[in-house]
Amino acid sequence: MTEPQHLVVTTTHDDEDAARALAATLVSERLAACAQVHAVRSVYWWDGEVQDTAEWRVDLKTRASLAEQLADRIVELHPYDTPEVIAVPITAGASGYLAWLSAETAAR
């Protein structure tokens, strides 16, 4: 199996405006070609107990070669002590879209 050329990198934020600002910054810095911001409900273990909070998920489309830079930048900009940063490979997609994704992040 070949290594993926593209990824969806996900993080979450507790504030919609801040999530949108984070997405805009990462896209303007060309670390991601685009981002979607979704309202989600997160249930997780933190500080010794189960948390149940409203959050905003940010899905960022990028080239696999930018994953480490993107993750580092998310951690740098994010107010959480331990922000979620996970990457999922894009194993297939419309060739035109994937070419656009590569072109829009090529400045990095």
Short mmCIF file of N, CA, C and O in Angstrom, two decimals:
data_model
loop_
_atom_site.label_atom_id
_atom_site.label_comp_id
_atom_site.label_asym_id
_atom_site.label_seq_id
_atom_site.Cartn_x
_atom_site.Cartn_y
_atom_site.Cartn_z
N MET A 1 0.85 -1.18 0.00
CA MET A 1 0.00 0.00 0.00
C MET A 1 0.89 1.24 0.00
O MET A 1 1.88 1.31 0.72
N THR A 2 0.52 2.24 -0.76
CA THR A 2 1.31 3.46 -0.83
C THR A 2 0.95 4.41 0.30
O THR A 2 -0.16 4.36 0.85
N GLU A 3 1.89 5.26 0.64
CA GLU A 3 1.65 6.27 1.67
C GLU A 3 0.64 7.29 1.15
O GLU A 3 0.70 7.68 -0.02
N PRO A 4 -0.26 7.75 2.01
CA PRO A 4 -1.24 8.75 1.55
C PRO A 4 -0.55 10.08 1.25
O PRO A 4 0.41 10.45 1.92
N GLN A 5 -1.05 10.75 0.25
CA GLN A 5 -0.51 12.07 -0.11
C GLN A 5 -1.29 13.18 0.57
O GLN A 5 -0.79 14.31 0.68
N HIS A 6 -2.51 12.88 1.02
CA HIS A 6 -3.39 13.90 1.60
C HIS A 6 -3.99 13.38 2.90
O HIS A 6 -4.18 12.18 3.06
N LEU A 7 -4.31 14.33 3.79
CA LEU A 7 -4.87 14.00 5.10
C LEU A 7 -6.02 14.93 5.45
O LEU A 7 -6.08 16.05 4.96
N VAL A 8 -6.86 14.46 6.36
CA VAL A 8 -7.79 15.33 7.08
C VAL A 8 -7.26 15.38 8.51
O VAL A 8 -7.15 14.36 9.18
N VAL A 9 -6.90 16.57 8.95
CA VAL A 9 -6.40 16.77 10.31
C VAL A 9 -7.53 17.43 11.11
O VAL A 9 -8.12 18.42 10.67
N THR A 10 -7.82 16.86 12.27
CA THR A 10 -8.94 17.31 13.08
C THR A 10 -8.46 17.83 14.42
O THR A 10 -7.57 17.27 15.03
N THR A 11 -9.08 18.93 14.85
CA THR A 11 -8.91 19.45 16.19
C THR A 11 -10.29 19.92 16.67
O THR A 11 -11.23 19.96 15.89
N THR A 12 -10.40 20.25 17.94
CA THR A 12 -11.64 20.79 18.48
C THR A 12 -11.35 22.06 19.26
O THR A 12 -10.23 22.31 19.68
N HIS A 13 -12.39 22.84 19.46
CA HIS A 13 -12.29 24.10 20.20
C HIS A 13 -13.58 24.31 20.98
O HIS A 13 -14.64 23.85 20.54
N ASP A 14 -13.51 25.02 22.08
CA ASP A 14 -14.71 25.24 22.89
C ASP A 14 -15.50 26.49 22.51
O ASP A 14 -16.52 26.79 23.10
N ASP A 15 -15.03 27.23 21.50
CA ASP A 15 -15.65 28.49 21.11
C ASP A 15 -15.75 28.56 19.58
O ASP A 15 -14.73 28.37 18.90
N GLU A 16 -16.93 28.83 19.06
CA GLU A 16 -17.12 28.83 17.61
C GLU A 16 -16.27 29.90 16.93
O GLU A 16 -15.62 29.63 15.91
N ASP A 17 -16.28 31.11 17.44
CA ASP A 17 -15.50 32.18 16.81
C ASP A 17 -14.01 31.85 16.81
O ASP A 17 -13.31 32.08 15.82
N ALA A 18 -13.53 31.30 17.91
CA ALA A 18 -12.11 30.92 17.99
C ALA A 18 -11.80 29.77 17.04
O ALA A 18 -10.73 29.74 16.42
N ALA A 19 -12.72 28.82 16.89
CA ALA A 19 -12.53 27.71 15.95
C ALA A 19 -12.45 28.24 14.52
O ALA A 19 -11.59 27.81 13.74
N ARG A 20 -13.33 29.17 14.18
CA ARG A 20 -13.31 29.76 12.84
C ARG A 20 -12.04 30.57 12.61
O ARG A 20 -11.45 30.52 11.52
N ALA A 21 -11.60 31.29 13.63
CA ALA A 21 -10.36 32.06 13.51
C ALA A 21 -9.16 31.14 13.33
O ALA A 21 -8.26 31.42 12.51
N LEU A 22 -9.13 30.04 14.09
CA LEU A 22 -8.05 29.06 13.94
C LEU A 22 -8.05 28.51 12.52
O LEU A 22 -7.00 28.43 11.87
N ALA A 23 -9.21 28.12 12.02
CA ALA A 23 -9.33 27.59 10.66
C ALA A 23 -8.83 28.61 9.64
O ALA A 23 -8.06 28.27 8.73
N ALA A 24 -9.25 29.86 9.78
CA ALA A 24 -8.85 30.90 8.83
C ALA A 24 -7.34 31.13 8.87
O ALA A 24 -6.70 31.31 7.82
N THR A 25 -6.76 31.12 10.05
CA THR A 25 -5.31 31.30 10.17
C THR A 25 -4.56 30.19 9.47
O THR A 25 -3.63 30.44 8.69
N LEU A 26 -4.95 28.95 9.71
CA LEU A 26 -4.24 27.81 9.13
C LEU A 26 -4.40 27.75 7.62
O LEU A 26 -3.46 27.38 6.90
N VAL A 27 -5.57 28.14 7.11
CA VAL A 27 -5.76 28.20 5.66
C VAL A 27 -4.96 29.36 5.08
O VAL A 27 -4.30 29.21 4.05
N SER A 28 -4.98 30.52 5.73
CA SER A 28 -4.23 31.67 5.20
C SER A 28 -2.73 31.42 5.21
O SER A 28 -2.01 31.93 4.36
N GLU A 29 -2.27 30.61 6.15
CA GLU A 29 -0.85 30.25 6.21
C GLU A 29 -0.51 29.12 5.24
O GLU A 29 0.63 28.69 5.16
N ARG A 30 -1.50 28.63 4.50
CA ARG A 30 -1.37 27.59 3.49
C ARG A 30 -0.95 26.25 4.07
O ARG A 30 -0.44 25.39 3.36
N LEU A 31 -1.21 26.05 5.38
CA LEU A 31 -0.98 24.75 5.99
C LEU A 31 -2.14 23.80 5.69
O LEU A 31 -2.01 22.59 5.84
N ALA A 32 -3.26 24.36 5.29
CA ALA A 32 -4.44 23.59 4.88
C ALA A 32 -5.07 24.31 3.70
O ALA A 32 -5.02 25.54 3.61
N ALA A 33 -5.67 23.53 2.80
CA ALA A 33 -6.35 24.12 1.65
C ALA A 33 -7.73 24.62 2.02
O ALA A 33 -8.21 25.60 1.47
N CYS A 34 -8.36 23.94 2.96
CA CYS A 34 -9.69 24.34 3.40
C CYS A 34 -9.98 23.72 4.76
O CYS A 34 -9.25 22.84 5.22
N ALA A 35 -11.02 24.22 5.39
CA ALA A 35 -11.41 23.71 6.70
C ALA A 35 -12.92 23.79 6.83
O ALA A 35 -13.54 24.70 6.29
N GLN A 36 -13.47 22.82 7.53
CA GLN A 36 -14.88 22.87 7.90
C GLN A 36 -14.96 22.94 9.42
O GLN A 36 -14.18 22.30 10.12
N VAL A 37 -15.92 23.73 9.90
CA VAL A 37 -16.14 23.89 11.33
C VAL A 37 -17.54 23.35 11.63
O VAL A 37 -18.52 23.80 11.03
N HIS A 38 -17.61 22.37 12.54
CA HIS A 38 -18.87 21.69 12.85
C HIS A 38 -19.14 21.75 14.35
O HIS A 38 -18.23 21.55 15.15
N ALA A 39 -20.39 21.96 14.71
CA ALA A 39 -20.78 21.84 16.12
C ALA A 39 -20.81 20.36 16.48
O ALA A 39 -21.35 19.55 15.74
N VAL A 40 -20.20 20.01 17.62
CA VAL A 40 -20.19 18.62 18.09
C VAL A 40 -20.38 18.60 19.60
O VAL A 40 -20.26 19.62 20.29
N ARG A 41 -20.68 17.45 20.10
CA ARG A 41 -20.77 17.21 21.54
C ARG A 41 -19.66 16.24 21.87
O ARG A 41 -19.58 15.16 21.29
N SER A 42 -18.77 16.60 22.79
CA SER A 42 -17.64 15.75 23.15
C SER A 42 -17.81 15.19 24.55
O SER A 42 -18.13 15.93 25.49
N VAL A 43 -17.60 13.90 24.68
CA VAL A 43 -17.61 13.22 25.97
C VAL A 43 -16.23 12.60 26.12
O VAL A 43 -15.81 11.81 25.26
N TYR A 44 -15.52 12.95 27.19
CA TYR A 44 -14.15 12.50 27.34
C TYR A 44 -13.74 12.52 28.81
O TYR A 44 -14.38 13.16 29.64
N TRP A 45 -12.66 11.82 29.10
CA TRP A 45 -12.12 11.76 30.45
C TRP A 45 -11.08 12.85 30.60
O TRP A 45 -10.14 12.94 29.81
N TRP A 46 -11.24 13.73 31.61
CA TRP A 46 -10.28 14.80 31.86
C TRP A 46 -10.37 15.22 33.31
O TRP A 46 -11.47 15.31 33.86
N ASP A 47 -9.25 15.48 33.93
CA ASP A 47 -9.19 15.91 35.33
C ASP A 47 -9.90 14.94 36.27
O ASP A 47 -10.60 15.33 37.20
N GLY A 48 -9.76 13.65 35.99
CA GLY A 48 -10.28 12.63 36.88
C GLY A 48 -11.76 12.36 36.79
O GLY A 48 -12.31 11.66 37.64
N GLU A 49 -12.43 12.89 35.75
CA GLU A 49 -13.86 12.62 35.60
C GLU A 49 -14.30 12.74 34.16
O GLU A 49 -13.60 13.30 33.32
N VAL A 50 -15.48 12.23 33.89
CA VAL A 50 -16.06 12.32 32.55
C VAL A 50 -16.56 13.75 32.33
O VAL A 50 -17.29 14.30 33.15
N GLN A 51 -16.15 14.32 31.22
CA GLN A 51 -16.60 15.65 30.80
C GLN A 51 -17.61 15.47 29.66
O GLN A 51 -17.49 14.54 28.85
N ASP A 52 -18.55 16.37 29.57
CA ASP A 52 -19.54 16.36 28.49
C ASP A 52 -19.74 17.81 28.08
O ASP A 52 -20.39 18.57 28.82
N THR A 53 -19.16 18.20 26.95
CA THR A 53 -19.16 19.61 26.58
C THR A 53 -19.49 19.81 25.10
O THR A 53 -19.23 18.95 24.27
N ALA A 54 -20.02 20.98 24.82
CA ALA A 54 -20.20 21.41 23.44
C ALA A 54 -18.86 21.91 22.93
O ALA A 54 -18.14 22.62 23.64
N GLU A 55 -18.50 21.48 21.74
CA GLU A 55 -17.26 21.93 21.12
C GLU A 55 -17.50 22.16 19.63
O GLU A 55 -18.56 21.85 19.10
N TRP A 56 -16.49 22.70 18.99
CA TRP A 56 -16.50 22.93 17.55
C TRP A 56 -15.35 22.15 16.95
O TRP A 56 -14.19 22.36 17.31
N ARG A 57 -15.67 21.20 16.07
CA ARG A 57 -14.65 20.39 15.40
C ARG A 57 -14.19 21.12 14.15
O ARG A 57 -15.00 21.61 13.36
N VAL A 58 -12.89 21.16 13.96
CA VAL A 58 -12.29 21.77 12.78
C VAL A 58 -11.60 20.66 12.00
O VAL A 58 -10.68 20.02 12.51
N ASP A 59 -12.07 20.41 10.77
CA ASP A 59 -11.46 19.43 9.87
C ASP A 59 -10.69 20.18 8.81
O ASP A 59 -11.27 20.97 8.04
N LEU A 60 -9.38 19.94 8.76
CA LEU A 60 -8.49 20.64 7.85
C LEU A 60 -7.96 19.67 6.79
O LEU A 60 -7.46 18.60 7.14
N LYS A 61 -8.08 20.03 5.52
CA LYS A 61 -7.57 19.19 4.43
C LYS A 61 -6.18 19.70 4.06
O LYS A 61 -5.97 20.89 3.81
N THR A 62 -5.21 18.78 4.01
CA THR A 62 -3.83 19.17 3.76
C THR A 62 -3.06 18.07 3.06
O THR A 62 -3.56 16.95 2.90
N ARG A 63 -1.84 18.38 2.68
CA ARG A 63 -0.92 17.37 2.15
C ARG A 63 -0.27 16.64 3.33
O ARG A 63 0.02 17.24 4.36
N ALA A 64 -0.01 15.38 3.17
CA ALA A 64 0.61 14.58 4.24
C ALA A 64 1.96 15.16 4.65
O ALA A 64 2.32 15.12 5.82
N SER A 65 2.68 15.73 3.72
CA SER A 65 3.99 16.30 4.03
C SER A 65 3.92 17.50 4.96
O SER A 65 4.93 17.90 5.55
N LEU A 66 2.74 18.08 5.13
CA LEU A 66 2.57 19.23 6.03
C LEU A 66 2.02 18.85 7.40
O LEU A 66 1.81 19.72 8.25
N ALA A 67 1.80 17.57 7.64
CA ALA A 67 1.14 17.13 8.87
C ALA A 67 1.85 17.61 10.13
O ALA A 67 1.22 18.12 11.06
N GLU A 68 3.16 17.46 10.18
CA GLU A 68 3.89 17.85 11.39
C GLU A 68 3.85 19.36 11.59
O GLU A 68 3.61 19.83 12.71
N GLN A 69 4.05 20.14 10.53
CA GLN A 69 3.98 21.60 10.64
C GLN A 69 2.59 22.04 11.08
O GLN A 69 2.46 22.94 11.93
N LEU A 70 1.57 21.44 10.51
CA LEU A 70 0.20 21.79 10.85
C LEU A 70 -0.09 21.44 12.31
O LEU A 70 -0.64 22.26 13.05
N ALA A 71 0.29 20.27 12.73
CA ALA A 71 0.07 19.86 14.13
C ALA A 71 0.80 20.80 15.08
O ALA A 71 0.23 21.24 16.09
N ASP A 72 2.05 21.14 14.78
CA ASP A 72 2.81 22.05 15.64
C ASP A 72 2.13 23.42 15.73
O ASP A 72 2.06 24.02 16.80
N ARG A 73 1.62 23.89 14.61
CA ARG A 73 0.97 25.21 14.59
C ARG A 73 -0.35 25.18 15.36
O ARG A 73 -0.67 26.15 16.08
N ILE A 74 -1.11 24.11 15.25
CA ILE A 74 -2.34 23.99 16.03
C ILE A 74 -2.02 24.05 17.51
O ILE A 74 -2.64 24.81 18.26
N VAL A 75 -1.03 23.28 17.95
CA VAL A 75 -0.65 23.27 19.37
C VAL A 75 -0.19 24.66 19.81
O VAL A 75 -0.54 25.13 20.89
N GLU A 76 0.56 25.34 18.95
CA GLU A 76 1.04 26.69 19.27
C GLU A 76 -0.10 27.69 19.45
O GLU A 76 -0.07 28.52 20.36
N LEU A 77 -1.12 27.61 18.60
CA LEU A 77 -2.22 28.58 18.62
C LEU A 77 -3.35 28.22 19.58
O LEU A 77 -4.15 29.08 19.93
N HIS A 78 -3.41 26.98 19.99
CA HIS A 78 -4.57 26.48 20.73
C HIS A 78 -4.48 26.78 22.22
O HIS A 78 -3.43 26.61 22.81
N PRO A 79 -5.59 27.16 22.86
CA PRO A 79 -5.56 27.43 24.30
C PRO A 79 -5.64 26.18 25.18
O PRO A 79 -5.34 26.26 26.37
N TYR A 80 -6.05 25.03 24.64
CA TYR A 80 -6.17 23.82 25.45
C TYR A 80 -4.77 23.36 25.90
O TYR A 80 -3.80 23.49 25.15
N ASP A 81 -4.69 22.76 27.08
CA ASP A 81 -3.43 22.16 27.55
C ASP A 81 -2.98 21.05 26.60
O ASP A 81 -1.80 20.92 26.31
N THR A 82 -3.93 20.24 26.17
CA THR A 82 -3.65 19.11 25.28
C THR A 82 -4.70 19.10 24.18
O THR A 82 -5.70 18.37 24.27
N PRO A 83 -4.52 19.91 23.13
CA PRO A 83 -5.54 19.92 22.08
C PRO A 83 -5.53 18.63 21.28
O PRO A 83 -4.49 17.99 21.10
N GLU A 84 -6.71 18.24 20.86
CA GLU A 84 -6.82 17.10 19.94
C GLU A 84 -6.18 17.49 18.62
O GLU A 84 -6.49 18.53 18.05
N VAL A 85 -5.29 16.66 18.14
CA VAL A 85 -4.75 16.79 16.79
C VAL A 85 -4.57 15.38 16.27
O VAL A 85 -3.69 14.65 16.73
N ILE A 86 -5.45 14.98 15.37
CA ILE A 86 -5.35 13.65 14.76
C ILE A 86 -5.42 13.80 13.25
O ILE A 86 -6.05 14.74 12.74
N ALA A 87 -4.78 12.88 12.56
CA ALA A 87 -4.77 12.91 11.10
C ALA A 87 -5.30 11.59 10.57
O ALA A 87 -4.93 10.52 11.05
N VAL A 88 -6.16 11.69 9.58
CA VAL A 88 -6.75 10.53 8.93
C VAL A 88 -6.37 10.61 7.45
O VAL A 88 -6.58 11.65 6.81
N PRO A 89 -5.84 9.53 6.90
CA PRO A 89 -5.44 9.58 5.49
C PRO A 89 -6.65 9.64 4.57
O PRO A 89 -7.69 9.05 4.83
N ILE A 90 -6.49 10.38 3.50
CA ILE A 90 -7.46 10.38 2.41
C ILE A 90 -6.96 9.33 1.43
O ILE A 90 -5.92 9.51 0.80
N THR A 91 -7.66 8.24 1.33
CA THR A 91 -7.20 7.13 0.50
C THR A 91 -7.74 7.19 -0.93
O THR A 91 -7.22 6.52 -1.81
N ALA A 92 -8.76 8.00 -1.15
CA ALA A 92 -9.33 8.16 -2.48
C ALA A 92 -10.11 9.47 -2.50
O ALA A 92 -10.54 9.96 -1.47
N GLY A 93 -10.27 10.01 -3.69
CA GLY A 93 -11.03 11.25 -3.84
C GLY A 93 -11.05 11.68 -5.29
O GLY A 93 -10.34 11.10 -6.13
N ALA A 94 -11.84 12.68 -5.57
CA ALA A 94 -11.91 13.23 -6.92
C ALA A 94 -10.54 13.79 -7.29
O ALA A 94 -9.97 14.58 -6.53
N SER A 95 -10.01 13.40 -8.42
CA SER A 95 -8.66 13.81 -8.80
C SER A 95 -8.53 15.32 -8.89
O SER A 95 -7.51 15.88 -8.50
N GLY A 96 -9.55 16.00 -9.38
CA GLY A 96 -9.51 17.46 -9.47
C GLY A 96 -9.44 18.11 -8.11
O GLY A 96 -8.70 19.08 -7.90
N TYR A 97 -10.20 17.58 -7.16
CA TYR A 97 -10.19 18.12 -5.79
C TYR A 97 -8.83 17.91 -5.14
O TYR A 97 -8.27 18.81 -4.52
N LEU A 98 -8.29 16.70 -5.27
CA LEU A 98 -7.00 16.41 -4.66
C LEU A 98 -5.88 17.24 -5.30
O LEU A 98 -4.96 17.69 -4.61
N ALA A 99 -5.97 17.50 -6.59
CA ALA A 99 -4.99 18.36 -7.26
C ALA A 99 -5.11 19.79 -6.72
O ALA A 99 -4.10 20.46 -6.49
N TRP A 100 -6.35 20.26 -6.54
CA TRP A 100 -6.58 21.59 -5.97
C TRP A 100 -6.00 21.67 -4.56
O TRP A 100 -5.33 22.63 -4.21
N LEU A 101 -6.25 20.64 -3.74
CA LEU A 101 -5.73 20.60 -2.38
C LEU A 101 -4.20 20.72 -2.39
O LEU A 101 -3.62 21.50 -1.63
N SER A 102 -3.55 19.99 -3.25
CA SER A 102 -2.09 20.06 -3.37
C SER A 102 -1.63 21.44 -3.82
O SER A 102 -0.67 22.00 -3.26
N ALA A 103 -2.30 21.99 -4.80
CA ALA A 103 -1.92 23.31 -5.32
C ALA A 103 -2.08 24.41 -4.28
O ALA A 103 -1.23 25.30 -4.16
N GLU A 104 -3.14 24.35 -3.50
CA GLU A 104 -3.41 25.41 -2.51
C GLU A 104 -2.49 25.36 -1.30
O GLU A 104 -2.40 26.32 -0.54
N THR A 105 -1.80 24.26 -1.11
CA THR A 105 -0.86 24.14 0.00
C THR A 105 0.59 24.10 -0.50
O THR A 105 1.51 23.92 0.28
N ALA A 106 0.77 24.31 -1.80
CA ALA A 106 2.11 24.20 -2.41
C ALA A 106 3.03 25.34 -2.00
O ALA A 106 4.24 25.22 -2.12
N ALA A 107 2.47 26.44 -1.49
CA ALA A 107 3.30 27.57 -1.11
C ALA A 107 4.15 27.26 0.11
O ALA A 107 5.05 28.00 0.46
N ARG A 108 3.87 26.16 0.80
CA ARG A 108 4.61 25.78 2.01
C ARG A 108 5.74 24.88 1.66
O ARG A 108 5.72 23.97 0.97
#
